Coordinates of C-alpha atoms and ligand atoms in Angstrom, one line a residue:
X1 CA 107.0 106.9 69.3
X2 CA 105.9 104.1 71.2
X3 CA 102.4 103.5 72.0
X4 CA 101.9 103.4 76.3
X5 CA 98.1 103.1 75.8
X6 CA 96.5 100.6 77.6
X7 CA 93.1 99.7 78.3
X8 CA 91.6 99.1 82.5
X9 CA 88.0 99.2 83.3
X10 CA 86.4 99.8 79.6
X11 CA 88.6 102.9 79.2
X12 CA 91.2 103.8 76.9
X13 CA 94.4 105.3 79.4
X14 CA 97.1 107.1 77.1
X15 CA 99.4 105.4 79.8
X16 CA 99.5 102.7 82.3
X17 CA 100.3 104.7 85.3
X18 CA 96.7 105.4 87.9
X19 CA 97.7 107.8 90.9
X20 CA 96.5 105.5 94.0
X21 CA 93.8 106.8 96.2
X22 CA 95.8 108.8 99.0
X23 CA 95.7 112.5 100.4
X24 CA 97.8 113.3 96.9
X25 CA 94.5 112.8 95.4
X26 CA 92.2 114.9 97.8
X27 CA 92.6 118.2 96.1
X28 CA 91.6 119.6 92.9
X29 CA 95.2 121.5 92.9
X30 CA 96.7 117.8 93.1
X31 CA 94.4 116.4 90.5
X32 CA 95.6 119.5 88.0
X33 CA 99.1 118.7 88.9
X34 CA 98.3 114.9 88.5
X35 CA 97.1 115.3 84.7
X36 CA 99.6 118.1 84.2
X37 CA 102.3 115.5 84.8
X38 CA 101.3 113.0 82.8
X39 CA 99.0 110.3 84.4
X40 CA 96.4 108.2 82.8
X41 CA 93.6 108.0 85.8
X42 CA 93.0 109.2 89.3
X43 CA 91.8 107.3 92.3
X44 CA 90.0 109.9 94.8
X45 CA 90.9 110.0 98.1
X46 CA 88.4 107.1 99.9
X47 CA 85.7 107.9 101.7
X48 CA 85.4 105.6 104.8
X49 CA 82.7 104.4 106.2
X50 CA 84.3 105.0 109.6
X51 CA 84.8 108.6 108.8
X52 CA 80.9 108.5 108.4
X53 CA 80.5 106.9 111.7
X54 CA 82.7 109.2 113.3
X55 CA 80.8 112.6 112.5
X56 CA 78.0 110.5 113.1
X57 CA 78.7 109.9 116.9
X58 CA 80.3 113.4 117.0
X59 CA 77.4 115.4 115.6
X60 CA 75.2 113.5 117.9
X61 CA 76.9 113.5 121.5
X62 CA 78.1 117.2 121.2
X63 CA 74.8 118.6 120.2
X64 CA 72.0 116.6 121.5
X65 CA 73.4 114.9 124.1
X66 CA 71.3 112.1 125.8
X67 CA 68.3 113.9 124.6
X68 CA 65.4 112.0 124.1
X69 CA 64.1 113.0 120.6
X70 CA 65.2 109.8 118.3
X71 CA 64.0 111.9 115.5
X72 CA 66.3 114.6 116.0
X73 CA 69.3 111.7 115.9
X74 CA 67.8 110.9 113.1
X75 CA 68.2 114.3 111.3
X76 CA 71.9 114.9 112.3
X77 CA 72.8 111.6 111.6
X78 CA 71.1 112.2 107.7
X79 CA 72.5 115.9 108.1
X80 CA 76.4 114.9 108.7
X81 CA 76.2 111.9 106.3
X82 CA 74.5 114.2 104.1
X83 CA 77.9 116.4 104.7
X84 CA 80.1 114.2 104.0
X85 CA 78.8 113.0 100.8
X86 CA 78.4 116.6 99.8
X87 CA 82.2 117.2 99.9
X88 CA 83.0 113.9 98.2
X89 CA 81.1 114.6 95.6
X90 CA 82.2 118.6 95.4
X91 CA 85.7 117.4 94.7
X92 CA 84.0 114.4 91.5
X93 CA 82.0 116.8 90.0
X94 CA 85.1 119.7 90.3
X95 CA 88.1 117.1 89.3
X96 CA 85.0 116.6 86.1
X97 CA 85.2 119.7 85.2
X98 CA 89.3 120.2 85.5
X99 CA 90.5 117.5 84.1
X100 CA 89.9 115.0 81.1
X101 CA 91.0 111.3 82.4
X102 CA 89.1 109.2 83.9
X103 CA 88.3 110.0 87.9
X104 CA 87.7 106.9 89.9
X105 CA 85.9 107.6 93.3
X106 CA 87.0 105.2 95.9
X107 CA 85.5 103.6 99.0
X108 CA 86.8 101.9 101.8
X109 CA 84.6 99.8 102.9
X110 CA 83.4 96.6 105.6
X111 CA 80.0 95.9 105.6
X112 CA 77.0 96.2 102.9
X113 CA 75.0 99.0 105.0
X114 CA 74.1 102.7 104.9
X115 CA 76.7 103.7 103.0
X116 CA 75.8 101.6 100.3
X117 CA 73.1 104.4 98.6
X118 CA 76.4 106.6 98.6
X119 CA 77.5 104.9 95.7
X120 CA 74.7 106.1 93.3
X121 CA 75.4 109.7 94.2
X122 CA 78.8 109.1 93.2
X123 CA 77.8 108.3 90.1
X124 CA 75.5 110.9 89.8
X125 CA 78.0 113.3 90.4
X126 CA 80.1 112.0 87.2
X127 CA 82.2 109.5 88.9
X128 CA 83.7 107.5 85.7
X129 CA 83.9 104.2 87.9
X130 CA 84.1 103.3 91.8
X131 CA 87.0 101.7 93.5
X132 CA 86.1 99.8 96.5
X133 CA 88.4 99.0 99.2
X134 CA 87.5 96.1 101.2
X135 CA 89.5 94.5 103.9
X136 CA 88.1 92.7 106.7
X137 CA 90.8 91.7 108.6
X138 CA 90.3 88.4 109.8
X139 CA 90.6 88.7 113.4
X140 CA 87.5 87.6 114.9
X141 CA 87.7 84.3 116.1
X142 CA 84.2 83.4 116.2
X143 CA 83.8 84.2 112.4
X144 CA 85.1 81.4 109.7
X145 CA 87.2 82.6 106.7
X146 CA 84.0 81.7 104.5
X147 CA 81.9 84.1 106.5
X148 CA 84.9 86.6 106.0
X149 CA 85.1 86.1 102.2
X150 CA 81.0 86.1 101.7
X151 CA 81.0 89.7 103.1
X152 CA 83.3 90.6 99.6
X153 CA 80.7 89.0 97.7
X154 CA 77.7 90.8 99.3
X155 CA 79.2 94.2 99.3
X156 CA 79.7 94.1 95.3
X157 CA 76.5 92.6 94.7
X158 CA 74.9 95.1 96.5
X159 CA 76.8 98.2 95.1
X160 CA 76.5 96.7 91.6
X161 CA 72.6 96.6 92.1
X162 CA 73.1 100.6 92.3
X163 CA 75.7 102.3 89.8
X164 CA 76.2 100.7 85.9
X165 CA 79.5 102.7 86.1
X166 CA 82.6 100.5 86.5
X167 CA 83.8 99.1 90.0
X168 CA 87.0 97.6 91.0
X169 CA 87.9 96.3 94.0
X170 CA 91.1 96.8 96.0
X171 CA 92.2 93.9 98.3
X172 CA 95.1 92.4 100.5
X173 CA 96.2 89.1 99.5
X174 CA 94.5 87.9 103.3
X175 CA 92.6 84.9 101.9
X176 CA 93.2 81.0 102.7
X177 CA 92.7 80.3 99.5
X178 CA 93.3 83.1 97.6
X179 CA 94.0 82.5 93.6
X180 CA 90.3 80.4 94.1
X181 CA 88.9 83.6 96.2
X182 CA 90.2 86.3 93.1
X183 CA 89.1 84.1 90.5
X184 CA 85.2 84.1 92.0
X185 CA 85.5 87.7 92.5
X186 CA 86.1 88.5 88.8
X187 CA 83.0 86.7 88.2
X188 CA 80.6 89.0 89.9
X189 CA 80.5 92.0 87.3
X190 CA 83.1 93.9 88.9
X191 CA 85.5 95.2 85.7
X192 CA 89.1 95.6 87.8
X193 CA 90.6 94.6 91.1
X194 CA 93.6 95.9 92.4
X195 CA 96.5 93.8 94.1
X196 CA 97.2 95.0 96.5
X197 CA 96.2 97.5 98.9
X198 CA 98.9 98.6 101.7
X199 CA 97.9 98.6 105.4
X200 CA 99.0 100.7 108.3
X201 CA 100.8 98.0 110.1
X202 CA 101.7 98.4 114.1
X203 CA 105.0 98.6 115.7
X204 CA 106.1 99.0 119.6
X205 CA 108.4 101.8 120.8
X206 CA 110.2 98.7 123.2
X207 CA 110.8 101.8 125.8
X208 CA 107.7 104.2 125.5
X209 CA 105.5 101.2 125.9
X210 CA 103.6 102.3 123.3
X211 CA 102.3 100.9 119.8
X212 CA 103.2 102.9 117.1
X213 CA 102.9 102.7 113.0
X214 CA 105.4 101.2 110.9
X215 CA 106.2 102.9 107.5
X216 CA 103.5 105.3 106.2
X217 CA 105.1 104.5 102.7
X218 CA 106.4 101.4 100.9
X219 CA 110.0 100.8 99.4
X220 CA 110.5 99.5 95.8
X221 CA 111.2 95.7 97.4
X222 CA 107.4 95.1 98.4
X223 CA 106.4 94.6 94.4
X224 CA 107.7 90.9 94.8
X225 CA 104.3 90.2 96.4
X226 CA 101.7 91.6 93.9
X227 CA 104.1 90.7 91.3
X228 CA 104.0 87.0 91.7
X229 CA 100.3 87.0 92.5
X230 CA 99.8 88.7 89.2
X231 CA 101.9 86.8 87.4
X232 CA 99.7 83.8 88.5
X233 CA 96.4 84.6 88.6
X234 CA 96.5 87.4 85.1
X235 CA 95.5 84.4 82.9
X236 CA 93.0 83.0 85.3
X237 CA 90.9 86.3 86.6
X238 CA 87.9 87.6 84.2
X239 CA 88.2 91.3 85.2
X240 CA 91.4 93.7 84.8
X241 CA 94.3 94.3 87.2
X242 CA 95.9 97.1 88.1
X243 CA 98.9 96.4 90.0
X244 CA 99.7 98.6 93.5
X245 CA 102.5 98.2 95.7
X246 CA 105.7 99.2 95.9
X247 CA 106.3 100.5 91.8
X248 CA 109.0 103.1 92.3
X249 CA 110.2 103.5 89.0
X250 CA 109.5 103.0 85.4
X251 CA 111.6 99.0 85.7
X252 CA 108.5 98.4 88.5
X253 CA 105.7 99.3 85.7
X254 CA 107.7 97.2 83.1
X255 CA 107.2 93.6 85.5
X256 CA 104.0 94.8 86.2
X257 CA 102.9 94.2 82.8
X258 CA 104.8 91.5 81.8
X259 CA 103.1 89.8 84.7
X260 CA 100.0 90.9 83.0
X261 CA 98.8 93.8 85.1
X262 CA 96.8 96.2 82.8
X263 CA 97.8 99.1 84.7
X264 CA 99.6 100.5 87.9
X265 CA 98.6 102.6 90.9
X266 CA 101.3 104.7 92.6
X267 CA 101.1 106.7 95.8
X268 CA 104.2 106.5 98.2
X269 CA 106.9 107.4 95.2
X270 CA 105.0 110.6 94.3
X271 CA 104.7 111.7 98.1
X272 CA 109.2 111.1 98.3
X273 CA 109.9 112.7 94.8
X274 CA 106.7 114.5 93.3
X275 CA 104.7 114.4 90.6
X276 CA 107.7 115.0 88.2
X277 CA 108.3 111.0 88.4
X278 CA 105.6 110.3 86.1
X279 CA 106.7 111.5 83.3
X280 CA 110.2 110.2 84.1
X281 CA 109.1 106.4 84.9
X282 CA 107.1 107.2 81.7
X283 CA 110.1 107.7 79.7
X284 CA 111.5 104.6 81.3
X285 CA 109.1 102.7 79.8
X286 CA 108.8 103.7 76.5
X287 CA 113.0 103.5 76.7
X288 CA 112.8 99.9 77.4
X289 CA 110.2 99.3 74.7
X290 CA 112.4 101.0 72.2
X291 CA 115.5 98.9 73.0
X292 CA 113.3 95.4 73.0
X293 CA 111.2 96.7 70.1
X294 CA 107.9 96.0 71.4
X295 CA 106.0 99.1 69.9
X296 CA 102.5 98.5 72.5
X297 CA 102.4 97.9 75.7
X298 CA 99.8 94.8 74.2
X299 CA 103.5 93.5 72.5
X300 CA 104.6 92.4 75.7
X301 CA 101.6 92.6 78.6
X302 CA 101.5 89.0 80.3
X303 CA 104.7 87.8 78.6
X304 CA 105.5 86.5 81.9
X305 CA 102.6 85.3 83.7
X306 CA 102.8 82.2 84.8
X307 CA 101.1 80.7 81.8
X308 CA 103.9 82.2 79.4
X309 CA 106.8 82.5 81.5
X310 CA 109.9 80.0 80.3
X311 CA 110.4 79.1 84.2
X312 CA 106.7 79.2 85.6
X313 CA 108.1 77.0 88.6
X314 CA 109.8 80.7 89.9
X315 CA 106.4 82.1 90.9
X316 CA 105.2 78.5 92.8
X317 CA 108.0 78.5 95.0
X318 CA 108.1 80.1 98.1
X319 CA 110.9 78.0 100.3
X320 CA 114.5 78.8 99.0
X321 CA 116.2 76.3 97.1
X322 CA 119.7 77.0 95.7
X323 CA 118.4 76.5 91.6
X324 CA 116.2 79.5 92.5
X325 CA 117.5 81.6 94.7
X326 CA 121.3 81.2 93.7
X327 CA 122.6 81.2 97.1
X328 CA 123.7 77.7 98.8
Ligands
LIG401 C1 99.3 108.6 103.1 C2 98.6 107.5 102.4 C3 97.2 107.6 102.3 C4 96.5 106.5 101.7 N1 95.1 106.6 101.7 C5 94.4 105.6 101.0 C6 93.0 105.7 100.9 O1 92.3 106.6 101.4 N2 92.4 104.7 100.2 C7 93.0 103.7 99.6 O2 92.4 102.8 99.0 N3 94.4 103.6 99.7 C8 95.1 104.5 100.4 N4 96.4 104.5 100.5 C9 97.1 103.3 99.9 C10 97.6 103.6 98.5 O3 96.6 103.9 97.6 C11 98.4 102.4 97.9 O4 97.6 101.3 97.8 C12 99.6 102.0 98.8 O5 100.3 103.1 99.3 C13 100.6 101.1 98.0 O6 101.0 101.8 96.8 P1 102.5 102.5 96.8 O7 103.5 101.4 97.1 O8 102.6 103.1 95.5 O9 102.5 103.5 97.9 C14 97.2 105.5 101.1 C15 98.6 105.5 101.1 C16 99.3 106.5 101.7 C17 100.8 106.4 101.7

C-alpha cells in the first residue's frame, strides 16, 4: 500500500486532503461524516469579525435603544461577543471529543482589534491550530498597497503574541508584488498559508438592475491559479502550503503536490458530490502512485516547482505564445 501521509502545520495527516472551512464544516454531524470518509484535517467554519459586529449593533439597538447608560452597551456588547465565542468554541471542544484529526479553528479576519483575545479561547478550548483568513481588499484609494500589506503583518504578530498553537494564513493572490509579499509572510512564525482563498465575486442581472453573486462554488479549471503560484513560490516560502481552489478530483491533488503543496483543502466538490469523493480522489491518488512507483507522497512532492520542473519557463509566462500554448 502506498503511503498518502503527509506532514502540514507540525502534524502528521494520514492523507493530504483538509476539508476547507465552509458551512460543511459547521456541524459536529459533518465533522463525523468528514473523518468517517476519510479526511486528514478539518477547517471550522470561520468566525467573522463582521458576524461579531453584527450582534453587536443588533443586541444593542433592539434592546437599549438610544439609552444613555454606556455601561449597559458595554455589557451587551461583552454579553453577545461573549455568545458568539461560546458557540465557536462549543463546536472545538465537541469536534475534540468526536473526532481524532487535527481541528483547525478559522478566522476571518481585517484588522488587529477586539477580536484578537478570541484567539486564546480558541486555543483554550483545544483548537489544534488557527487558520486566519485575511483579505483586505484593496479598494480604498487613500490607503497605499504597503499600508494594505502592513495590516497582514500586524494581525499575525499580534495573534502570535497570544496562542503557541499553529496559525496559517489563508490569502488571495491580491498583492503587487506578491512572490516578495508570501515570502515575508512565512517569516513571521506562522507554520502554513493557504493559496488561495475564493471570494464571493458580484455580477448584474442586466434587466433586474440588480447586483447579484456569481458562482457560490468553483469548477475544476480555477486550480491553474494556485497551481502556478505554488509551483513558484514552494521552494522559496519558509512555512507550509496547503493548496485551495478549484481541486475536484484526485488528478487536482496529484499537481498540487508536485507543485509542492503539502496538502489540499476542498469545499465546493464535497457540497456537488458529497463526502464519498474523499475516499474516491483518495484512491486516485494512491492509483497514480502505484502506476509511477512513487511509494510517498515525499517521492514526488515539489517535482515540479519551478525550481525542478524541466520547463520552468511554463509557470513565468502569462501572454500566449504558440511554443506554450500550442495554438497559432
Ligand atoms: C458555501 C461556502 C462557504 C464558505 N465559507 C468559508 C468560510 O467561512 N471561511 C473560509 O475561510 N472560507 C470559506 N469558504 C471558502 C472555501 O474554504 C474555499 O477556500 C473555496 O471554496 C475554494 O475551495 P474549493 O474550490 O474547494 O471550493 C467557503 C466556501 C463556500 C463554497
Amino acid at each position: 500500500m502506498s503511503n498518502l501521509s503527509t506532514r502540514y502545520m507540525g502534524f502528521n495527516l494520514k492523507n493530504p486532503i483538509i476539508v476547507g472551512s465552509s458551512g460543511l464544516t459547521n456541524s459536529i454531524e459533518n465533522i463525523i461524516k468528514i473523518e468517517r470518509n476519510g479526511a486528514a484535517g478539518i477547517v471550522l467554519k470561520s468566525l467573522f469579525e463582521e458576524q461579531i459586529n453584527y450582534h453587536i449593533n443588533k443586541a444593542y439597538s433592539q434592546d437599549i435603544g438610544n439609552n444613555a447608560y454606556p455601561e449597559a452597551q458595554d455589557y451587551i456588547s461583552e454579553y453577545t461577543l461573549q455568545n458568539d465565542v461560546d458557540q465557536y468554541l462549543k463546536l472545538i471542544g465537541e469536534s475534540k471529543k468526536s473526532v481524532s484529526i487535527p481541528i483547525f479553528a478559522s478566522i476571518n479576519c481585517v484588522s488587529a482589534k477586539e477580536w484578537i483575545s478570541f484567539a486564546r479561547k480558541i486555543q483554550d478550548a483545544g483548537a489544534d491550530g488557527l487558520e486566519l483568513n485575511i483579505f483586505i481588499l484593496p479598494s480604498d484609494p487613500d490607503k497605499t498597497g504597503i499600508e494594505n500589506e502592513a495590516m497582514y503583518f500586524e494581525i499575525i504578530d499580534e495573534v502570535l503574541k497570544h496562542v503557541s498553537i499553529p496559525v496559517s494564513i489563508k490569502i488571495s493572490y491580491y498583492f503587487s508584488g506578491f512572490a516578495n509579499t508570501a515570502m515575508k509572510l512565512s517569516w513571521t512564525g506562522i507554520k502554513g498559508m493557504v493559496l488561495f482563498n475564493r471570494f464571493f465575486s458580484p455580477d448584474i442581472d442586466i434587466d433586474k438592475f440588480k447586483v447579484t453573486s456569481t458562482n457560490v462554488f468553483s469548477t475544476p479549471d480555477e486550480l491553474a491559479i494556485p497551481l502556478r503560484w505554488i509551483a513558484m513560490l514552494s521552494n522559496r516560502i519558509e512555512c507550509d502550503i496547503a493548496a485551495s481552489t478549484g481541486i475536484h478530483d484526485g488528478k487536482a491533488i496529484i499537481k498540487q503536490l508536485l507543485a509542492g503543496a503539502d496538502a489540499v483543502q476542498v469545499s465546493s466538490i464535497l457540497y456537488s458530490k458529497g463526502f464519498e469523493q474523499i475516499p474516491i480522489m483518495l484512491n486516485e491518488v494512491e492509483g497514480w502512485m502505484k502506476i509511477h512507483k512513487f511509494n510517498s507522497i515525499e517521492d514526488f512532492k515539489g517535482k515540479m516547482s519551478i525550481k525542478k520542473s524541466l520547463s520552468p519557463a511554463a509557470y513565468e509566462r502569462v501572454q500566449f505564445m504558440k511554443h506554450f500554448s500550442g495554438i497559432e
